[in-house]
PDB file of C-alpha atoms in Angstrom:
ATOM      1  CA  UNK A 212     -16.259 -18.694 -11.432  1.00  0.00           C
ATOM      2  CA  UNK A 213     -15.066 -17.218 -14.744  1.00  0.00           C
ATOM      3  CA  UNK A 214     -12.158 -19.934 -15.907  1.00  0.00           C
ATOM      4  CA  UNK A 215     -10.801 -17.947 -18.568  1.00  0.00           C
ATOM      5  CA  UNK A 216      -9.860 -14.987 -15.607  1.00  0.00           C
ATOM      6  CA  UNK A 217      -8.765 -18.041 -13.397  1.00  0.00           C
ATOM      7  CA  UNK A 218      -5.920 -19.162 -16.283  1.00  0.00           C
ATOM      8  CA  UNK A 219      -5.082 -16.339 -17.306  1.00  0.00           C
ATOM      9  CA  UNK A 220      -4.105 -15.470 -13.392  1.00  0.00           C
ATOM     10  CA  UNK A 221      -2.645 -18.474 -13.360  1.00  0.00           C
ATOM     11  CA  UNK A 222      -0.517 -17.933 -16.043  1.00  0.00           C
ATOM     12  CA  UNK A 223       0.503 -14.630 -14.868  1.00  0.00           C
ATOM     13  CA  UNK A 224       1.591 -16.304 -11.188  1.00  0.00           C
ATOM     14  CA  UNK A 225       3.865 -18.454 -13.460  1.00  0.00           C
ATOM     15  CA  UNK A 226       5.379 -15.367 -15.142  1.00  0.00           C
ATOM     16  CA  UNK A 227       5.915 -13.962 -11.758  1.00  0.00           C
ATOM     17  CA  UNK A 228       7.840 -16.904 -10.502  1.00  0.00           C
ATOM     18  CA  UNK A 229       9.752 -16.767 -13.797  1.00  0.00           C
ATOM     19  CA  UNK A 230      10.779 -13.138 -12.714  1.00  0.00           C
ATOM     20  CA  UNK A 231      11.488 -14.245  -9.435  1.00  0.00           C
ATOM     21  CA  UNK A 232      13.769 -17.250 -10.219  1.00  0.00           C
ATOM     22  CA  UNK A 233      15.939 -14.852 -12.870  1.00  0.00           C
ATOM     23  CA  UNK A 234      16.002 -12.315  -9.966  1.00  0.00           C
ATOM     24  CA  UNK A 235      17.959 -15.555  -8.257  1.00  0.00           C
ATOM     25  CA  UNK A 236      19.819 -16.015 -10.919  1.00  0.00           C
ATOM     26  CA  UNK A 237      21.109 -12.873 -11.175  1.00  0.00           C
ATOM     27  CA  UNK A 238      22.098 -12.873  -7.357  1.00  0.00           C
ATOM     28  CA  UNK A 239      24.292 -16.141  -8.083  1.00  0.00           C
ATOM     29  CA  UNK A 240      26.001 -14.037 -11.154  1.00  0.00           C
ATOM     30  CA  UNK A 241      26.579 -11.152  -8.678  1.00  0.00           C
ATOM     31  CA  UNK A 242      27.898 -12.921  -6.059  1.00  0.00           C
ATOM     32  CA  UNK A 243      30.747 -15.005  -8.552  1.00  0.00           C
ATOM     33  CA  UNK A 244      31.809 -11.641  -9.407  1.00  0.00           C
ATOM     34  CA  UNK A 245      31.715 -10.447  -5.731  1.00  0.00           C
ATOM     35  CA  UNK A 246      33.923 -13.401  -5.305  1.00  0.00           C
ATOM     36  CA  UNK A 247      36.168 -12.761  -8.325  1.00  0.00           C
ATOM     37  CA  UNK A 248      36.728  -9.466  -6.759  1.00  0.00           C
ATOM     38  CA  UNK A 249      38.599 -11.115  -3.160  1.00  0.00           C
ATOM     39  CA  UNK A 250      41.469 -11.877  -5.569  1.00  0.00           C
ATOM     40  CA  UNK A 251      40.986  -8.983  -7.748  1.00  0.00           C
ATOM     41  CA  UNK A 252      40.009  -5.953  -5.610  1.00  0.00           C
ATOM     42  CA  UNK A 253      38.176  -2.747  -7.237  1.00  0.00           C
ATOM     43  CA  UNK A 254      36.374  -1.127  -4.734  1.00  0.00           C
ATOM     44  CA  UNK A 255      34.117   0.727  -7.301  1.00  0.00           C
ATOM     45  CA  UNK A 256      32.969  -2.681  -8.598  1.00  0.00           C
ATOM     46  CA  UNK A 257      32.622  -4.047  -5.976  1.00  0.00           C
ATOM     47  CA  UNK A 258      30.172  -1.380  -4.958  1.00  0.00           C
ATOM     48  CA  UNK A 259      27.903  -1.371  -7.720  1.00  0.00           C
ATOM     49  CA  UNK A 260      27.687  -5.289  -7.116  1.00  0.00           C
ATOM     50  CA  UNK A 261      26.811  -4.915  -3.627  1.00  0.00           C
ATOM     51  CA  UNK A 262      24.375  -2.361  -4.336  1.00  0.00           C
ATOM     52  CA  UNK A 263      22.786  -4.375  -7.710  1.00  0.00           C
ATOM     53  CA  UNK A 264      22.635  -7.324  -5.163  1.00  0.00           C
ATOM     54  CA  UNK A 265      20.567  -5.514  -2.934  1.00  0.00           C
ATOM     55  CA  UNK A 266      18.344  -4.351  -5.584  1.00  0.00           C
ATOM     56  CA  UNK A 267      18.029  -8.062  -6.773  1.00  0.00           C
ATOM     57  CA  UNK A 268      17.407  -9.295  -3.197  1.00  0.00           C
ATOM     58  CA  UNK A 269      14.453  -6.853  -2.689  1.00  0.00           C
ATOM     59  CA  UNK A 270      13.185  -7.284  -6.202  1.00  0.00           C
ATOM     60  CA  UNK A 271      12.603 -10.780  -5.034  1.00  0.00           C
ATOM     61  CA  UNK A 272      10.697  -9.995  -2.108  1.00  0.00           C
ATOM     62  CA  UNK A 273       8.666  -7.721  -3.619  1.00  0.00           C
ATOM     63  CA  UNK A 274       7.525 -10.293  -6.421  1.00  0.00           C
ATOM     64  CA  UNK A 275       6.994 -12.855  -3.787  1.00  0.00           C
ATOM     65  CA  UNK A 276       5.122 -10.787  -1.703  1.00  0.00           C
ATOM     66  CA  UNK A 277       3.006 -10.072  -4.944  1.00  0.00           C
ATOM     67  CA  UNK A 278       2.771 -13.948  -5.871  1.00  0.00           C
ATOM     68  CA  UNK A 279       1.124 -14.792  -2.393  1.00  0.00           C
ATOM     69  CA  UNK A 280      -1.335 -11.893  -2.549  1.00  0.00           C
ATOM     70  CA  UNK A 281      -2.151 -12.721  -6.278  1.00  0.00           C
ATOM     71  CA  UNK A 282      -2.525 -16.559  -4.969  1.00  0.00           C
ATOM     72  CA  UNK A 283      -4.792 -15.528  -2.407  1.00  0.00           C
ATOM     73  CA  UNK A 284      -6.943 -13.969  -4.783  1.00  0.00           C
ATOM     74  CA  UNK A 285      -6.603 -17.193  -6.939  1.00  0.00           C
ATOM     75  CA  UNK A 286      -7.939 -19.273  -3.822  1.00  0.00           C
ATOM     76  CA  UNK A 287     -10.254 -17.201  -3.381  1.00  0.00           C
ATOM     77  CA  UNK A 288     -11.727 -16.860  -6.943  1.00  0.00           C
ATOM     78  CA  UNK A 289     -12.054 -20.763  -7.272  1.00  0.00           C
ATOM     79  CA  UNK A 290     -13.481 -21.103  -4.091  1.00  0.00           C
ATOM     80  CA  UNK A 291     -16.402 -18.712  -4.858  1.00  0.00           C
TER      81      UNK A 291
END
């Protein structure tokens, strides 16, 4: 088992859950605007917001479905 590999894939899990927790973030911004935008309709806005809300949302999966691979490889690196 090479430890320096193991932390620095350990430290690059933790950047990924950085990027996906800002990816949340950003979804909470989004939506306060989406709300704004009952009382103050724009339909163009409110389109780009819907559509930058769905890029968020899938952003997110796609970093946690990297995060469980790259754990698995983790797992299996310190159990070798």
């Amino acid at each position: 088992m090479d430890q320096e590999k193991l932390d620095h894939m350990r430290s690059t899990l933790n950047k990924l859950e950085d990027i996906k927790n800002t990816q949340s973030s950003i979804i909470d911004k989004i939506n306060h605007v989406i709300t704004d935008l009952f009382q103050h309709p724009d339909k163009n806005l409110e389109k780009v917001m819907e559509d930058a809300h769905q890029k968020a949302s899938d952003n997110i999966d796609a970093v946690r479905e990297a995060m469980e691979e790259y754990e698995m490889a983790i797992n299996k690196m310190e159990n070798e």
